[in-house]
Amino acid sequence: MSARHPGAASVDATSSLRRVLGLTEVTAGGVGIIIGAGIYVLLGAATAHAGPLVWAAFLFAAVLSALTGFSYAELSSMFPSAAGEYEYTRRALPEWVAFGVGWTMILGLVVAAATVSIGFGRYVHYFIQIDSRVAALGLLAAVCVIALVGVKQSARLIVGLSAVQVGGLVLVIAIGAPHVGEVDLFTGPGVAGVLGAAALVFFAFIGFDEVITLAEETRDPTRTVPRALLLALGLSTILYIAVAVAAVSVLGAEALAASPRPLADVMAHVLGHRGATVVAAIAVMTTTNTTLLAVTAGSRVIYGMGRAGALPRALAAVHPTRGTPVRAIIVAVLVAAAFAGLGEFTVIAAVTDFAVYVVFLAVNATVIILRRTHPETPRPFAVSGAIHGIPIVPILGLASVGLMMIQLEPLAASLGATLCGIGLGAGWLTSALRRPT
């Protein structure tokens, strides 16, 4: 095992998280955060690009995600840490770069929590006349309490809510199954249309990486976390493709592309006007689950960086009986609440995508560097295929992320680059101040 980075804090019993999660809970968390509200929104727009071949766009986006997913699996088996990407990159790159990566990941997670909580407010408005921002802040307060109670209790809720999310998609698949064959699924705009749609639906897969933040609360993490990550990605891919096939078969590509509520329209085929109500109810639970998972993941990165000394060590405090990182959770929720209080911030929300891409680049690069600099380090899960010691899959992962990054809006990319630059600058300054004179 490679030596720990200088300055890393030792871990004592009072600052350790509790290993209570198994493969089912960690996989459910992965599925829960991947299958967010994206499939309910993106399917119509993706069909406008790819036509009946929209299922192929989901398959292609899944393959691109898997390229980076394998890199995550290898690193999580080597260094099972709540700090995730920060811990990985500090093994291969300078501390200030690792700080920037950790900063970027935290930023992406708390902004995602804020964005999804506002989505929750919109769906709640379908049932109760309440301001979306008020509902969003209420959800974040509830999520804070749930997260503080204990990860085992949170995991039970996550498993239940994830089951509802999957159940909603299974209902769409069941409705569409009798219609499969009525539409030719192999016609459409061709490769260009599929690629355009894949760039869009790639966002629906973002989140698979967040299971790594549960590593220090997972039993046998070197084996369980990589399996859960890849299993969650695989299950979500199967569901997405089946939903795309079902929806096209029921509505036809043209009607699906024109629909602002594609899955509600599919359900309305059987349920009538109640289809919209069912979708809204599922979306309320989906956004609740995604917000809880984003807050949990963000707080674990804060905790891990605090324990390592990259952030104030006070943030690594763990409740003596519940085993939860109390201060890290509260900080994550407060920052998310500040963003949610702003209401609509579409451009800021797009920064989450940029942040994820930056982190994906760092993860793939770290695998390549460590294969060259620390080939002796044990790898319980190792990505297969290498030429002269250089793994091929992470290189393809770098190329795929680059392909997705050029699809971002220039304003979102510029703002994201600025915020990431601030993180790198803060990391450099922190490292300089800690450096002995």
Coordinates of C-alpha atoms in Angstrom, one line a residue:
M1 CA 0.0 0.0 0.0
S2 CA 1.3 3.4 -0.8
A3 CA 2.2 5.7 2.0
R4 CA -0.4 8.2 3.2
H5 CA 0.0 11.8 2.1
P6 CA 2.0 13.9 4.6
G7 CA -0.3 15.8 7.0
A8 CA -3.1 13.2 7.0
A9 CA -4.8 12.9 10.4
S10 CA -4.9 9.7 12.3
V11 CA -8.3 8.2 12.9
D12 CA -9.4 7.3 16.4
A13 CA -12.5 5.5 17.5
T14 CA -14.4 8.7 18.3
S15 CA -14.1 10.0 14.7
S16 CA -14.9 6.8 12.9
L17 CA -18.1 6.1 11.1
R18 CA -20.0 2.8 11.7
R19 CA -19.9 0.0 9.2
V20 CA -23.5 -1.1 9.0
L21 CA -24.3 -1.1 5.3
G22 CA -24.4 -4.1 3.0
L23 CA -24.6 -4.6 -0.8
T24 CA -28.4 -4.1 -0.9
E25 CA -28.3 -0.7 0.9
V26 CA -25.4 0.6 -1.1
T27 CA -26.8 -0.5 -4.4
A28 CA -30.2 1.0 -3.6
G29 CA -28.5 4.3 -2.8
G30 CA -26.8 4.1 -6.2
V31 CA -30.0 3.3 -8.1
G32 CA -31.9 5.9 -6.1
I33 CA -29.6 8.8 -7.0
I34 CA -29.1 7.7 -10.7
I35 CA -32.9 7.3 -11.3
G36 CA -33.8 10.8 -10.4
A37 CA -36.3 13.1 -12.1
G38 CA -34.1 13.2 -15.2
I39 CA -35.8 10.3 -17.0
Y40 CA -39.2 12.0 -16.5
V41 CA -37.9 15.2 -18.2
L42 CA -35.2 14.1 -20.7
L43 CA -37.0 11.3 -22.5
G44 CA -39.0 13.6 -24.8
A45 CA -36.1 15.9 -25.6
A46 CA -33.9 12.9 -26.3
T47 CA -36.5 11.4 -28.6
A48 CA -36.6 14.6 -30.6
H49 CA -32.9 13.9 -31.4
A50 CA -32.9 10.2 -31.9
G51 CA -36.5 9.2 -32.8
P52 CA -37.3 5.5 -32.2
L53 CA -33.6 4.9 -31.6
V54 CA -33.7 6.8 -28.3
W55 CA -33.1 3.5 -26.5
A56 CA -29.7 3.3 -28.3
A57 CA -28.9 6.8 -26.9
F58 CA -29.4 5.5 -23.4
L59 CA -27.2 2.5 -24.1
F60 CA -24.4 4.6 -25.5
A61 CA -24.6 7.0 -22.6
A62 CA -24.4 4.0 -20.2
V63 CA -21.3 2.7 -21.9
L64 CA -19.7 6.1 -21.6
S65 CA -20.6 6.2 -17.9
A66 CA -19.3 2.7 -17.4
L67 CA -15.8 3.7 -18.7
T68 CA -15.5 6.1 -15.7
G69 CA -17.4 3.7 -13.5
F70 CA -14.6 1.1 -13.8
S71 CA -12.1 3.7 -12.7
Y72 CA -14.2 4.5 -9.7
A73 CA -14.5 0.7 -8.9
E74 CA -10.7 0.3 -9.0
L75 CA -9.9 3.3 -6.8
S76 CA -12.7 2.5 -4.3
S77 CA -11.3 -1.0 -3.8
M78 CA -7.8 0.5 -3.2
F79 CA -8.8 3.4 -0.9
P80 CA -12.3 3.0 0.6
S81 CA -12.8 6.4 2.0
A82 CA -15.7 8.8 2.7
A83 CA -13.6 11.6 1.1
G84 CA -13.8 9.7 -2.2
E85 CA -12.3 11.6 -5.0
Y86 CA -10.2 13.8 -2.7
E87 CA -8.6 10.8 -1.2
Y88 CA -8.0 9.2 -4.5
T89 CA -6.4 12.2 -6.2
R90 CA -4.1 13.1 -3.3
R91 CA -2.4 9.7 -3.8
A92 CA -1.4 10.7 -7.4
L93 CA -1.5 14.5 -7.6
P94 CA -0.4 17.5 -5.5
E95 CA -2.4 18.2 -2.3
W96 CA -3.7 21.5 -3.7
V97 CA -5.1 19.7 -6.8
A98 CA -6.8 17.1 -4.6
F99 CA -8.3 19.9 -2.5
G100 CA -9.7 21.5 -5.7
V101 CA -11.2 18.1 -6.7
G102 CA -12.8 17.7 -3.2
W103 CA -14.1 21.3 -3.3
T104 CA -15.6 20.7 -6.7
M105 CA -17.3 17.5 -5.6
I106 CA -18.8 19.2 -2.5
L107 CA -20.0 22.1 -4.6
G108 CA -21.6 19.8 -7.1
L109 CA -23.4 17.8 -4.4
V110 CA -24.8 20.7 -2.4
V111 CA -26.0 22.5 -5.6
A112 CA -27.6 19.2 -6.7
A113 CA -29.4 18.9 -3.4
A114 CA -30.6 22.5 -3.7
T115 CA -31.8 22.0 -7.3
V116 CA -33.6 18.8 -6.6
S117 CA -35.2 20.2 -3.5
I118 CA -36.7 23.0 -5.6
G119 CA -38.0 20.3 -8.0
F120 CA -39.6 18.7 -4.9
G121 CA -41.3 22.0 -4.2
R122 CA -42.8 22.1 -7.7
Y123 CA -44.2 18.6 -7.5
V124 CA -45.6 19.2 -4.0
H125 CA -47.4 22.2 -5.4
Y126 CA -49.4 19.7 -7.5
F127 CA -51.0 18.5 -4.2
I128 CA -50.6 21.5 -1.8
Q129 CA -50.6 25.2 -2.6
I130 CA -47.2 26.2 -1.2
D131 CA -44.3 28.2 -2.4
S132 CA -41.7 26.0 -4.0
R133 CA -38.9 27.6 -2.0
V134 CA -40.7 27.1 1.3
A135 CA -41.3 23.4 0.4
A136 CA -37.6 23.0 -0.6
L137 CA -36.4 24.4 2.6
G138 CA -38.8 22.2 4.5
L139 CA -37.5 19.2 2.7
L140 CA -33.9 20.1 3.5
A141 CA -34.8 20.5 7.2
A142 CA -36.4 17.1 7.2
V143 CA -33.5 15.5 5.3
C144 CA -31.1 17.0 7.9
V145 CA -33.0 15.3 10.7
I146 CA -33.1 12.0 8.9
A147 CA -29.4 12.1 8.1
L148 CA -28.5 13.0 11.7
V149 CA -30.5 10.1 13.1
G150 CA -28.2 7.5 11.7
V151 CA -27.0 6.0 8.4
K152 CA -28.8 2.7 9.0
Q153 CA -32.1 4.4 9.5
S154 CA -31.5 6.6 6.4
A155 CA -30.5 3.5 4.4
R156 CA -33.9 1.9 5.2
L157 CA -35.7 4.9 3.9
I158 CA -33.5 5.1 0.9
V159 CA -34.2 1.4 0.0
G160 CA -38.0 2.1 0.4
L161 CA -38.0 5.2 -1.7
S162 CA -35.7 3.6 -4.3
A163 CA -38.2 0.8 -4.6
V164 CA -40.9 3.3 -5.4
Q165 CA -38.7 5.0 -8.0
V166 CA -38.1 1.7 -9.7
G167 CA -41.7 0.7 -9.3
G168 CA -42.8 3.8 -11.3
L169 CA -40.5 2.9 -14.2
V170 CA -41.6 -0.8 -14.0
L171 CA -45.2 0.5 -14.4
V172 CA -44.3 2.3 -17.5
I173 CA -42.6 -0.8 -18.9
A174 CA -45.6 -2.9 -18.1
I175 CA -47.9 -0.5 -19.9
G176 CA -45.7 -0.5 -22.9
A177 CA -44.9 -4.2 -23.1
P178 CA -48.1 -5.1 -25.1
H179 CA -47.3 -2.4 -27.7
V180 CA -43.7 -3.5 -28.4
G181 CA -43.4 -4.2 -32.1
E182 CA -45.9 -1.5 -33.2
V183 CA -43.1 0.9 -33.8
D184 CA -39.9 0.1 -35.7
L185 CA -37.2 0.7 -33.1
F186 CA -34.3 0.6 -35.6
T187 CA -35.2 3.6 -37.7
G188 CA -34.3 7.2 -37.0
P189 CA -31.9 10.1 -37.7
G190 CA -28.9 7.7 -37.5
V191 CA -25.6 8.0 -35.6
A192 CA -25.7 11.8 -35.4
G193 CA -29.1 11.8 -33.7
V194 CA -28.1 9.1 -31.3
L195 CA -25.0 10.9 -30.3
G196 CA -26.9 14.1 -29.7
A197 CA -29.5 12.3 -27.6
A198 CA -26.7 10.5 -25.7
A199 CA -25.1 13.8 -24.7
L200 CA -28.5 14.8 -23.3
V201 CA -29.3 11.6 -21.4
F202 CA -25.8 11.2 -20.0
F203 CA -27.0 13.6 -17.3
A204 CA -29.5 10.9 -16.3
F205 CA -26.7 8.6 -15.3
I206 CA -24.8 11.1 -13.2
G207 CA -24.7 10.1 -9.5
F208 CA -23.5 6.5 -9.8
D209 CA -20.2 7.6 -8.4
E210 CA -21.7 8.8 -5.1
V211 CA -21.9 5.3 -3.6
I212 CA -18.1 5.6 -2.9
T213 CA -18.8 8.2 -0.1
L214 CA -20.5 5.4 1.9
A215 CA -17.3 3.3 1.9
E216 CA -16.5 3.9 5.6
E217 CA -20.1 2.9 6.5
T218 CA -20.0 -0.3 4.4
R219 CA -19.1 -3.8 5.6
D220 CA -16.2 -5.2 3.5
P221 CA -16.0 -2.0 1.4
T222 CA -13.1 -3.1 -0.9
R223 CA -15.5 -5.7 -2.3
T224 CA -18.9 -4.3 -1.7
V225 CA -18.5 -0.7 -3.0
P226 CA -17.2 -1.6 -6.5
R227 CA -19.9 -4.2 -6.9
A228 CA -22.6 -1.9 -5.8
L229 CA -21.4 0.9 -8.0
L230 CA -21.4 -1.2 -11.2
L231 CA -24.6 -3.1 -10.2
A232 CA -26.5 0.2 -9.7
L233 CA -25.2 1.5 -13.1
G234 CA -26.2 -1.8 -14.8
L235 CA -29.7 -2.0 -13.2
S236 CA -30.4 1.7 -14.1
T237 CA -29.3 1.1 -17.7
I238 CA -31.7 -1.8 -18.1
L239 CA -34.6 0.2 -16.7
Y240 CA -33.8 3.3 -18.8
I241 CA -33.6 1.3 -22.1
A242 CA -36.8 -0.7 -21.3
V243 CA -38.6 2.6 -20.4
A244 CA -37.5 4.2 -23.7
V245 CA -38.7 1.2 -25.7
A246 CA -42.0 1.1 -23.9
A247 CA -42.7 4.9 -24.2
V248 CA -41.9 4.9 -27.9
S249 CA -44.0 1.8 -28.5
V250 CA -47.0 3.4 -26.7
L251 CA -46.9 7.0 -28.0
G252 CA -44.8 6.8 -31.1
A253 CA -41.6 8.8 -31.5
E254 CA -43.2 12.0 -32.8
A255 CA -45.8 12.3 -30.0
L256 CA -43.2 11.4 -27.4
A257 CA -40.8 14.0 -28.7
A258 CA -43.5 16.7 -28.5
S259 CA -44.6 15.7 -25.0
P260 CA -43.6 17.9 -22.0
R261 CA -44.6 15.1 -19.7
P262 CA -43.7 11.9 -21.6
L263 CA -44.1 9.3 -18.8
A264 CA -47.3 10.9 -17.6
D265 CA -48.7 10.6 -21.1
V266 CA -47.6 6.9 -21.2
M267 CA -49.4 6.2 -17.9
A268 CA -52.4 8.2 -19.1
H269 CA -52.8 5.5 -21.8
V270 CA -54.0 3.2 -19.1
L271 CA -54.7 5.4 -16.1
G272 CA -56.4 8.3 -17.8
H273 CA -56.1 11.7 -16.1
R274 CA -54.7 10.0 -13.0
G275 CA -51.5 9.3 -14.9
A276 CA -50.2 12.9 -14.1
T277 CA -51.1 12.4 -10.4
V278 CA -49.2 9.1 -10.2
V279 CA -46.2 10.7 -11.8
A280 CA -46.3 13.7 -9.5
A281 CA -46.5 11.4 -6.4
I282 CA -43.6 9.3 -7.6
A283 CA -41.6 12.5 -8.4
V284 CA -42.2 13.7 -4.8
M285 CA -40.6 10.6 -3.4
T286 CA -37.9 10.5 -6.1
T287 CA -36.8 14.1 -5.3
T288 CA -36.9 13.4 -1.6
N289 CA -34.6 10.4 -2.1
T290 CA -32.2 12.2 -4.3
T291 CA -31.9 15.1 -2.0
L292 CA -31.2 12.8 1.0
L293 CA -28.6 11.0 -1.0
A294 CA -26.9 14.2 -2.2
V295 CA -26.8 15.6 1.3
T296 CA -25.4 12.3 2.7
A297 CA -22.7 12.1 0.0
G298 CA -21.8 15.8 0.4
S299 CA -21.5 15.5 4.2
R300 CA -19.2 12.5 3.9
V301 CA -16.8 14.3 1.6
I302 CA -16.8 17.2 4.0
Y303 CA -16.2 14.8 6.9
G304 CA -13.4 13.0 5.1
M305 CA -11.6 16.2 4.1
G306 CA -12.0 17.5 7.7
R307 CA -10.5 14.4 9.1
A308 CA -7.5 14.7 6.7
G309 CA -7.0 18.3 7.7
A310 CA -7.9 19.8 4.3
L311 CA -10.9 21.4 6.0
P312 CA -11.3 22.4 9.7
R313 CA -10.9 19.2 11.7
A314 CA -14.0 20.2 13.7
L315 CA -16.1 19.0 10.7
A316 CA -14.9 15.4 11.3
A317 CA -16.8 15.3 14.6
V318 CA -19.0 12.1 14.8
H319 CA -22.0 11.7 17.2
P320 CA -20.9 9.3 19.9
T321 CA -24.1 7.1 19.8
R322 CA -25.5 7.6 16.3
G323 CA -22.2 7.5 14.4
T324 CA -23.1 10.3 12.1
P325 CA -20.9 13.3 11.1
V326 CA -23.1 15.9 12.7
R327 CA -21.3 19.1 11.8
A328 CA -20.6 18.0 8.3
I329 CA -24.3 17.2 7.7
I330 CA -25.4 20.6 9.1
V331 CA -22.9 22.5 6.9
A332 CA -24.0 20.6 3.8
V333 CA -27.7 21.3 4.5
L334 CA -27.1 25.0 5.3
V335 CA -25.2 25.6 2.1
A336 CA -27.8 23.7 0.1
A337 CA -30.5 25.8 1.8
A338 CA -28.8 29.0 0.9
F339 CA -28.8 28.0 -2.8
A340 CA -32.4 26.7 -2.6
G341 CA -33.5 30.0 -1.1
L342 CA -32.5 31.7 -4.3
G343 CA -35.3 29.9 -6.2
E344 CA -34.6 29.5 -9.9
F345 CA -30.9 29.3 -10.8
T346 CA -30.7 27.3 -14.0
V347 CA -27.2 28.3 -14.9
I348 CA -25.8 27.6 -11.4
A349 CA -27.5 24.2 -11.5
A350 CA -25.7 23.5 -14.8
V351 CA -22.5 24.0 -12.9
T352 CA -23.2 20.7 -11.2
D353 CA -22.7 18.9 -14.5
F354 CA -19.4 20.7 -15.1
A355 CA -18.2 19.9 -11.6
V356 CA -19.0 16.2 -12.2
Y357 CA -17.0 16.2 -15.4
V358 CA -14.0 17.8 -13.8
V359 CA -14.0 15.1 -11.1
F360 CA -14.5 12.3 -13.7
L361 CA -11.4 13.6 -15.5
A362 CA -9.4 13.6 -12.2
V363 CA -10.5 10.1 -11.4
N364 CA -9.6 8.6 -14.7
A365 CA -6.2 10.4 -14.7
T366 CA -5.5 9.1 -11.2
V367 CA -6.0 5.5 -12.2
I368 CA -3.5 6.0 -15.1
I369 CA -0.9 7.7 -12.9
L370 CA -1.1 5.2 -10.0
R371 CA -0.7 2.3 -12.4
R372 CA 2.7 3.9 -13.4
T373 CA 3.8 5.2 -10.0
H374 CA 2.5 2.6 -7.6
P375 CA 2.0 -0.7 -9.5
E376 CA 2.6 -2.6 -6.3
T377 CA -0.4 -1.2 -4.5
P378 CA -3.0 -4.0 -3.9
R379 CA -6.0 -3.6 -6.3
P380 CA -8.9 -5.9 -5.1
F381 CA -10.8 -4.7 -8.2
A382 CA -8.6 -3.9 -11.2
V383 CA -9.7 -2.6 -14.6
S384 CA -8.6 -5.1 -17.3
G385 CA -6.7 -4.3 -20.5
A386 CA -3.5 -2.3 -20.6
I387 CA -0.7 -1.5 -23.1
H388 CA 2.8 -1.1 -21.7
G389 CA 1.2 -0.7 -18.3
I390 CA -1.2 2.0 -19.3
P391 CA -4.9 1.0 -18.8
I392 CA -7.0 1.5 -21.8
V393 CA -10.4 1.9 -20.2
P394 CA -9.5 5.1 -18.2
I395 CA -8.1 6.6 -21.4
L396 CA -11.4 6.0 -23.1
G397 CA -13.1 7.4 -20.0
L398 CA -11.1 10.6 -20.4
A399 CA -12.1 10.8 -24.1
S400 CA -15.8 10.2 -23.3
V401 CA -15.9 12.9 -20.6
G402 CA -14.2 15.3 -22.9
L403 CA -16.9 14.5 -25.5
M404 CA -19.6 15.3 -23.0
M405 CA -17.9 18.5 -21.8
I406 CA -18.0 20.2 -25.2
Q407 CA -21.8 19.8 -25.1
L408 CA -22.2 22.2 -22.2
E409 CA -23.5 25.7 -22.6
P410 CA -20.5 28.2 -22.7
L411 CA -21.9 30.2 -19.8
A412 CA -22.2 27.2 -17.6
A413 CA -18.8 26.0 -18.5
S414 CA -17.2 29.4 -17.8
L415 CA -18.9 29.7 -14.4
G416 CA -18.0 26.2 -13.6
A417 CA -14.4 26.8 -14.5
T418 CA -14.3 29.9 -12.4
L419 CA -15.7 28.1 -9.3
C420 CA -13.3 25.2 -9.8
G421 CA -10.5 27.7 -10.2
I422 CA -11.4 29.2 -6.8
G423 CA -11.2 25.7 -5.3
L424 CA -7.8 25.1 -6.8
G425 CA -6.6 28.5 -5.6
A426 CA -7.9 27.9 -2.1
G427 CA -6.1 24.5 -2.1
W428 CA -2.8 26.0 -3.2
L429 CA -3.1 28.7 -0.5
T430 CA -3.9 26.2 2.2
S431 CA -1.0 24.0 1.1
A432 CA 1.4 27.0 1.1
L433 CA 0.3 28.0 4.6
R434 CA 0.9 24.5 5.9
R435 CA 4.3 24.1 4.2
P436 CA 7.1 24.4 6.7
T437 CA 9.3 27.6 6.2

